Coordinates of C-alpha atoms in Angstrom, one line a residue:
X1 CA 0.0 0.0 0.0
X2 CA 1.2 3.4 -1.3
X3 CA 2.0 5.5 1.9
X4 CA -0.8 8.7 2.4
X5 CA 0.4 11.3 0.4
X6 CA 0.4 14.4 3.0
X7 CA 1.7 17.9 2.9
X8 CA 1.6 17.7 6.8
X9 CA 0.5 15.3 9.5
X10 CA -3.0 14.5 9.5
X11 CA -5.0 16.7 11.1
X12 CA -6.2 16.1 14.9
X13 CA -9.9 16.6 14.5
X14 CA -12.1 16.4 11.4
X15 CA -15.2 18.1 11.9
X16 CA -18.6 17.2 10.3
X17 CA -22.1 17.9 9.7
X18 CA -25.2 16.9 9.0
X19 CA -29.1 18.1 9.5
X20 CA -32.0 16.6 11.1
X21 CA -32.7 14.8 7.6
X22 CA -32.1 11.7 6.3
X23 CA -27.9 11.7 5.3
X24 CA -26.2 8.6 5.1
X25 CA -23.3 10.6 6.9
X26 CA -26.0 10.7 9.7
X27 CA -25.8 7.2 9.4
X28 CA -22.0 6.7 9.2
X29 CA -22.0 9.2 12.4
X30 CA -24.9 7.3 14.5
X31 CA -22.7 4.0 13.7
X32 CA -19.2 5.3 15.0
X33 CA -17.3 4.5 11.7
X34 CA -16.2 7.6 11.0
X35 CA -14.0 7.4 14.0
X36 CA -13.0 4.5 13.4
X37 CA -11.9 5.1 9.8
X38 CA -9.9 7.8 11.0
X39 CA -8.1 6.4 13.8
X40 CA -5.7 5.2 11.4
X41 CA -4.7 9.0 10.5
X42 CA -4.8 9.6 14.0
X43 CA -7.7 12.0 13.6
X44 CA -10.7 12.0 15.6
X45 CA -14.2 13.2 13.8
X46 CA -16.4 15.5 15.9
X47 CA -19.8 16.6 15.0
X48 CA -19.8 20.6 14.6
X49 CA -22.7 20.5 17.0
X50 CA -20.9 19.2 20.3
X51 CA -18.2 22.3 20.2
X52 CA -18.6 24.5 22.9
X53 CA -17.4 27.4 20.5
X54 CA -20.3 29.0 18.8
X55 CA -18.3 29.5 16.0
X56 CA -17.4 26.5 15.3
X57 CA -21.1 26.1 15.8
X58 CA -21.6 28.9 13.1
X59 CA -19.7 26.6 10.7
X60 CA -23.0 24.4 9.9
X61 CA -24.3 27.9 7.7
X62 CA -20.9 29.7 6.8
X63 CA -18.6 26.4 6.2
X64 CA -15.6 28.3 7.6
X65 CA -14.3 25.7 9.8
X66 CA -10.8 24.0 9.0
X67 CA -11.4 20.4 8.4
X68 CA -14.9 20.0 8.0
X69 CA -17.4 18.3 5.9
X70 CA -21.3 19.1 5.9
X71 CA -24.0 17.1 4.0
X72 CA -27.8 18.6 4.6
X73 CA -29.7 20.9 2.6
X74 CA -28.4 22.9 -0.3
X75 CA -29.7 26.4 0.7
X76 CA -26.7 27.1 3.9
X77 CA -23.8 25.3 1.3
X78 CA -24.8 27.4 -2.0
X79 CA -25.3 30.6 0.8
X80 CA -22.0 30.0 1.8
X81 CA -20.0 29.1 -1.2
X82 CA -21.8 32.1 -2.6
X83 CA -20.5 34.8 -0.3
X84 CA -17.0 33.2 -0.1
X85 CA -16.5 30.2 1.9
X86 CA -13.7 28.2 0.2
X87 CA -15.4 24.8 -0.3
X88 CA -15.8 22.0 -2.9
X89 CA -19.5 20.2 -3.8
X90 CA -18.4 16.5 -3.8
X91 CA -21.6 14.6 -4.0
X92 CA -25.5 14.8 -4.0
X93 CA -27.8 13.1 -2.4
X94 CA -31.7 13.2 -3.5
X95 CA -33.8 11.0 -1.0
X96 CA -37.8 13.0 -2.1
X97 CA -39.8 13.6 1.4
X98 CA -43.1 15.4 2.2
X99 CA -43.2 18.7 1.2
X100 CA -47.2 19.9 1.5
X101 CA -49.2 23.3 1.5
X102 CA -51.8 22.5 4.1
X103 CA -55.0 24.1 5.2
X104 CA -57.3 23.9 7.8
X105 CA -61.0 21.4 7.0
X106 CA -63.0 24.8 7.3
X107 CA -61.0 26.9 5.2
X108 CA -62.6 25.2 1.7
X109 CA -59.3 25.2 0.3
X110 CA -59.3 22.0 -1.1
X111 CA -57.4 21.8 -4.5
X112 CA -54.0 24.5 -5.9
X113 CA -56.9 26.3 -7.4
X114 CA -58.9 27.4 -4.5
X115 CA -55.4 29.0 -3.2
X116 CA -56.2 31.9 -5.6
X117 CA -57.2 35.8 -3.3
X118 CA -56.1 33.6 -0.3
X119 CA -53.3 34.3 2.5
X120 CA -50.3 32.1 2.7
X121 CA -48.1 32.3 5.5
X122 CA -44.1 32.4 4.8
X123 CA -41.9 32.1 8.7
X124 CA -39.8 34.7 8.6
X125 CA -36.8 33.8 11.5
X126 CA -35.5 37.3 12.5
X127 CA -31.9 35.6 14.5
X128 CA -31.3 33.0 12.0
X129 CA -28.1 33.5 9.5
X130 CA -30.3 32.6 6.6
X131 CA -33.8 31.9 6.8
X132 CA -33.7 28.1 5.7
X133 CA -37.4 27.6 6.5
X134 CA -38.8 30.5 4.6
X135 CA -36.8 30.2 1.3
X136 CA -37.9 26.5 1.2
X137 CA -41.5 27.6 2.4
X138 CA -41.8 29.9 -0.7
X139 CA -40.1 27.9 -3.1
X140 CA -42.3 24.9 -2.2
X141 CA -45.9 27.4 -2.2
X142 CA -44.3 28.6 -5.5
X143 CA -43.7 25.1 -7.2
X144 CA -47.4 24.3 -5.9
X145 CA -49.0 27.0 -7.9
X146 CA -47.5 26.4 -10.7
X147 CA -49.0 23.2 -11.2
X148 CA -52.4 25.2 -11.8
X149 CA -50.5 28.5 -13.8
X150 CA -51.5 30.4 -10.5
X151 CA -49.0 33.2 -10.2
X152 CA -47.4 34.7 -7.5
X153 CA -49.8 37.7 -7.6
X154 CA -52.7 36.0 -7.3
X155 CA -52.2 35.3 -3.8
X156 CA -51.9 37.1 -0.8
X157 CA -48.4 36.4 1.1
X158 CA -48.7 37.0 5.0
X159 CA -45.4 37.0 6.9
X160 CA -45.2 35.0 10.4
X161 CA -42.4 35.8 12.4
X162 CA -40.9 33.2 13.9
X163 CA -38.1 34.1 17.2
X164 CA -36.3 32.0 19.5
X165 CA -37.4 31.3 23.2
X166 CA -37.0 33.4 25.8
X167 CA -35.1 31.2 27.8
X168 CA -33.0 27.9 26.6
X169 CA -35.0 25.1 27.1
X170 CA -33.2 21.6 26.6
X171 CA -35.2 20.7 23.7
X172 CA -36.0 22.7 20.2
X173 CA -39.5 24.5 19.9
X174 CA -41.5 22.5 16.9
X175 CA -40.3 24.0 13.6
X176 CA -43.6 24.7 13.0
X177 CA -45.3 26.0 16.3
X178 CA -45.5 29.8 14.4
X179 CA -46.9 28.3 11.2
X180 CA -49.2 26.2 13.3
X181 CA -50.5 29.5 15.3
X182 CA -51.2 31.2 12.9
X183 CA -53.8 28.9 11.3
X184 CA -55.4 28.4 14.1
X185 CA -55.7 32.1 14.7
X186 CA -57.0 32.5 11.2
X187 CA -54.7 34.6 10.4
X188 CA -53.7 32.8 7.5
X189 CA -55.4 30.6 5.1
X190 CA -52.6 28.2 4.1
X191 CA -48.9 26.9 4.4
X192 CA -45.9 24.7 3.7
X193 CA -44.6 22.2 5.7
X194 CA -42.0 19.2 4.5
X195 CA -40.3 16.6 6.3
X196 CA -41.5 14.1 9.3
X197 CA -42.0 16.4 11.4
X198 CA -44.0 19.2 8.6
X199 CA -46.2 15.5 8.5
X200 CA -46.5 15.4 12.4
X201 CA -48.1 19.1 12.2
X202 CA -50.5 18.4 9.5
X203 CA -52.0 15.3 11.6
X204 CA -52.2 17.4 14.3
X205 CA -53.9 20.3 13.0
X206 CA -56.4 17.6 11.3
X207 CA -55.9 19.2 8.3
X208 CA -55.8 19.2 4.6
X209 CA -53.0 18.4 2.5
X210 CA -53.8 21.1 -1.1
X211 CA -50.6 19.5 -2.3
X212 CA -47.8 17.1 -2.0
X213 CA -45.5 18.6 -3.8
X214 CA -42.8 15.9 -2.7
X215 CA -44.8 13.6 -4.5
X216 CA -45.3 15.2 -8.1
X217 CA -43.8 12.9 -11.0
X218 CA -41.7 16.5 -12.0
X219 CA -38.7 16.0 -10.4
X220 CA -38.0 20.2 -11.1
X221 CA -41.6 20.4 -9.0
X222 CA -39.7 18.5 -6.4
X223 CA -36.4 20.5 -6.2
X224 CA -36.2 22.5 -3.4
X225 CA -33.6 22.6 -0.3
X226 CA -33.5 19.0 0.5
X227 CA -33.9 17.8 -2.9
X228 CA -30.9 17.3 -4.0
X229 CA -28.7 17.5 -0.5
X230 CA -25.2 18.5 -0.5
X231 CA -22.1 17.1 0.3
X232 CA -19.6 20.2 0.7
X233 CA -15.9 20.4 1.9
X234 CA -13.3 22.7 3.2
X235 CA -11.3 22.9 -0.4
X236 CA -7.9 23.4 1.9
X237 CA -9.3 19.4 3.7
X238 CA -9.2 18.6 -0.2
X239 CA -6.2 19.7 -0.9
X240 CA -4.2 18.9 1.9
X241 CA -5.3 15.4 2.3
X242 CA -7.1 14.3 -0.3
X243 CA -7.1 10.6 1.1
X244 CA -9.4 12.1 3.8
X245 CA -11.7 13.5 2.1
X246 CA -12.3 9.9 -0.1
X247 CA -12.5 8.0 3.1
X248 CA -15.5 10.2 4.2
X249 CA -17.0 9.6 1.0
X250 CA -16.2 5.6 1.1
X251 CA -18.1 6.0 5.0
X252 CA -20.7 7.6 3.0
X253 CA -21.3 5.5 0.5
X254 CA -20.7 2.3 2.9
X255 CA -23.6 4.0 4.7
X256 CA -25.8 3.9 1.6
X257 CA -24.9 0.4 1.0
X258 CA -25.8 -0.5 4.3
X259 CA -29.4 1.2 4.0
X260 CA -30.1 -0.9 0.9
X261 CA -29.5 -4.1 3.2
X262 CA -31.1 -3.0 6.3
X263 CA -34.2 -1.0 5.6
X264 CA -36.1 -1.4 9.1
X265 CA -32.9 -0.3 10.6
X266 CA -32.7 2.3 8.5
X267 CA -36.1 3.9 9.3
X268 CA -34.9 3.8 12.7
X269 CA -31.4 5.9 12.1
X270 CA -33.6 8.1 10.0
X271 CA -36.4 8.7 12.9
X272 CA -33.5 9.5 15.3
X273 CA -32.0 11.6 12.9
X274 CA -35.2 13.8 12.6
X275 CA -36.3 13.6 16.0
X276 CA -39.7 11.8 14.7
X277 CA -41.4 8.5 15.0
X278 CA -40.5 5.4 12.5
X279 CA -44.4 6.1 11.2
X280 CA -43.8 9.3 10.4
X281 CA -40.4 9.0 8.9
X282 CA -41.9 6.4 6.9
X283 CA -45.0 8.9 6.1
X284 CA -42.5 12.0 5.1
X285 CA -39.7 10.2 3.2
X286 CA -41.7 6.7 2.0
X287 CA -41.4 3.1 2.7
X288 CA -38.6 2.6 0.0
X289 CA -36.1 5.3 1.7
X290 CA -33.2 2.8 2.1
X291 CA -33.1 2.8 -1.6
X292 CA -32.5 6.7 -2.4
X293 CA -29.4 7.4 0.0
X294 CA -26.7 7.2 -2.3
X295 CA -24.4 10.2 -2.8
X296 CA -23.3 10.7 -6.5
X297 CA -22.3 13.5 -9.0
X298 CA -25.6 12.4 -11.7
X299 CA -26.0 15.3 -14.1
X300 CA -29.4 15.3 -13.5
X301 CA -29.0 16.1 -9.4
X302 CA -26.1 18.9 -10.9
X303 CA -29.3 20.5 -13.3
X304 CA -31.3 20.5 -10.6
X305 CA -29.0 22.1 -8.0
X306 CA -28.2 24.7 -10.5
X307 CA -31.7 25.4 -11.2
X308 CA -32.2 26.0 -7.6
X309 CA -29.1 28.3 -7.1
X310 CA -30.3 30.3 -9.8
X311 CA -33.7 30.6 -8.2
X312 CA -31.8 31.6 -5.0
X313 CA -29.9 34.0 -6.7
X314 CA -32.2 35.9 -8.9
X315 CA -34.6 36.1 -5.6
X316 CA -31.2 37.0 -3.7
X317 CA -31.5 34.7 -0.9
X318 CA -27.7 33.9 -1.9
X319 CA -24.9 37.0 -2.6
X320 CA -24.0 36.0 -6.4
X321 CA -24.8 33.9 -9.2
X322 CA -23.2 30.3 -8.6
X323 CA -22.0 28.2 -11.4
X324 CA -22.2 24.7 -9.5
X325 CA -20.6 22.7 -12.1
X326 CA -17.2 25.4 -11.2
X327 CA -18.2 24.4 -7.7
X328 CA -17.5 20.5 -8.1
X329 CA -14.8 18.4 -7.5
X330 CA -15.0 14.8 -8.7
X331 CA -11.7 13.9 -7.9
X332 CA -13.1 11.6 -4.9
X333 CA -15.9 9.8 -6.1
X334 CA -13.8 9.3 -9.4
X335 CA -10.9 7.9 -6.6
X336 CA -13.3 5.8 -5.0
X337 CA -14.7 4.5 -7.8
X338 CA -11.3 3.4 -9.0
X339 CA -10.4 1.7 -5.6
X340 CA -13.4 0.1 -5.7
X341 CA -13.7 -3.9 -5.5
X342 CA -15.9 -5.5 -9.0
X343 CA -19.2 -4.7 -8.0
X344 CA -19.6 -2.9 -5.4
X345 CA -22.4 -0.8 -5.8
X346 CA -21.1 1.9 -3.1
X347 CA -19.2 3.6 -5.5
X348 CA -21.9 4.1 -8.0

């Protein structure tokens, strides 16, 4: 075996994240291999979230952190990459979950159409860095109307603000405790939820689902910020050691594989993962989930990310224009496709 190839020793800590979505490096995390394929560099892997330094914390939106990987939605890595952080795209990930515009039984919304002269409620998060939840709200409510030519004129958009507790409390508020007030209170007629949790609320609420977007045969209908998901990396990680970098990508894919195999199990990492139940992981991201966790560089994952960076852009959610194919490094799939034993279907 070749010796590793480093400009320097291996670095102490490699730092990673992932969201509360479904990841296979959520997997990889929850199953302890990516310490142990690191011990051999003599680096330990850390999730971003257990640093006591808030800007290391910081890292999950701005991707400024030496040494890190991050694989969740696409709206923080295209914000970051697009006001400067130094990174390289090195997979994508598109596992389709629940993304719904949901009203209440007495509203008489029942169909897109009946959305026309009425109020739809966008969060607006007034600490967040960037408002993940309201970008994806509006570009889900806008991919709903256009399935019935409705533009974004004919309806009435109502902003719900959306702050942090008071006081820390050792558990998150419900994403969608604002959204959920305010259609109770009426003052809204409609909005978007996705995920297992977006699922939980609507049960709640009892109410209708006008739309699963999630579910459209379109897959441009379907493209929002968890569709396709990201896998980003500090370029200086890539550059420097290169060999770590592939073996996070061989945990990742290893994780994928091991989906495939296991799917029960996998409902299970996935539940934990979004802080839901198995049913309504199952519910928000369907029974075949195990199937869609691989990470790869497919050109039509890249059209669709660049379609939704230009939407970013051109609504400036994001600082510039990004040109995601610029933004790509396939130098580590192609390496672990390479390395790869006959057949194995990790490195697809």
């Amino acid at each position: 075996m070749n010796a590793p190839q480093h400009r320097s020793p291996a670095p102490e800590t490699l730092w990673y994240a992932r969201g509360p979505v479904p990841t296979p490096l959520g997997i990889a995390a929850q199953q302890g291999w990516l310490n142990q394929a690191f011990s051999q560099f003599g680096t330990e892997a850390h999730a971003l979230s257990e640093s006591g330094d808030p800007a290391v914390r910081q890292s999950f939106y701005d991707h400024t952190q030496p040494n890190s990987v991050r694989q969740s939605g696409s709206i923080a890595a295209l914000w970051a990459h697009a006001r400067g952080s130094d990174t390289r795209l090195i997979g994508l990930t598109w596992t389709d979950e629940y993304q719904a515009v949901i009203a209440l039984p007495e509203s008489g919304i029942r169909t897109v159409s009946d959305l026309r002269g009425r109020r739809i409620g966008l969060p607006r998060h007034v600490e967040r860095t960037v408002d993940i939840f309201r970008i994806s709200a509006l570009r889900g409510c806008l991919n709903a109307l256009a399935t019935e030519a409705i533009a974004e004129s004919e309806v009435e958009w109502a902003d719900i603000d959306v702050r942090a507790p008071d006081s820390p409390t050792l558990h998150e508020p419900h994403p969608y405790t604002a959204e959920a007030r305010a259609l109770l209170r009426g003052e809204v007629d409609a909005i978007f939820v996705k995920g297992s949790q977006g699922a939980e609320v609507s049960h709640w609420l009892a109410a209708h689902t006008v739309i699963d977007i999630g579910r459209h045969p379109d897959p441009a209908l379907r493209c929002n910020n968890g569709t396709p998901r990201t896998l980003t990396v500090d370029a200086a990680l890539l550059d420097n050691y290169p060999q770590l970098v592939e073996r996070v990508l061989r945990e990742v894919q290893r994780a994928a594989q091991w989906a495939e195999n296991n799917p029960l199990l996998t409902r299970q990492f996935i539940a934990r993962e979004t802080r839901s139940s198995e049913y309504w992981a199952a519910h928000a991201y369907g029974e075949d989930v195990h199937r869609h966790m691989h990470t790869t560089l497919e050109p039509v994952y890249v059209d669709a990310l660049q379609r939704y960076a230009d939407f970013l852009s051109a609504r400036g959610f994001i600082a510039r224009a990004v040109d995601v194919r610029g933004w790509i490094s396939d130098a580590p799939l192609a390496a672990l496709r390479a390395s790869a034993p006959q057949g194995a279907s990790y490195a697809r």
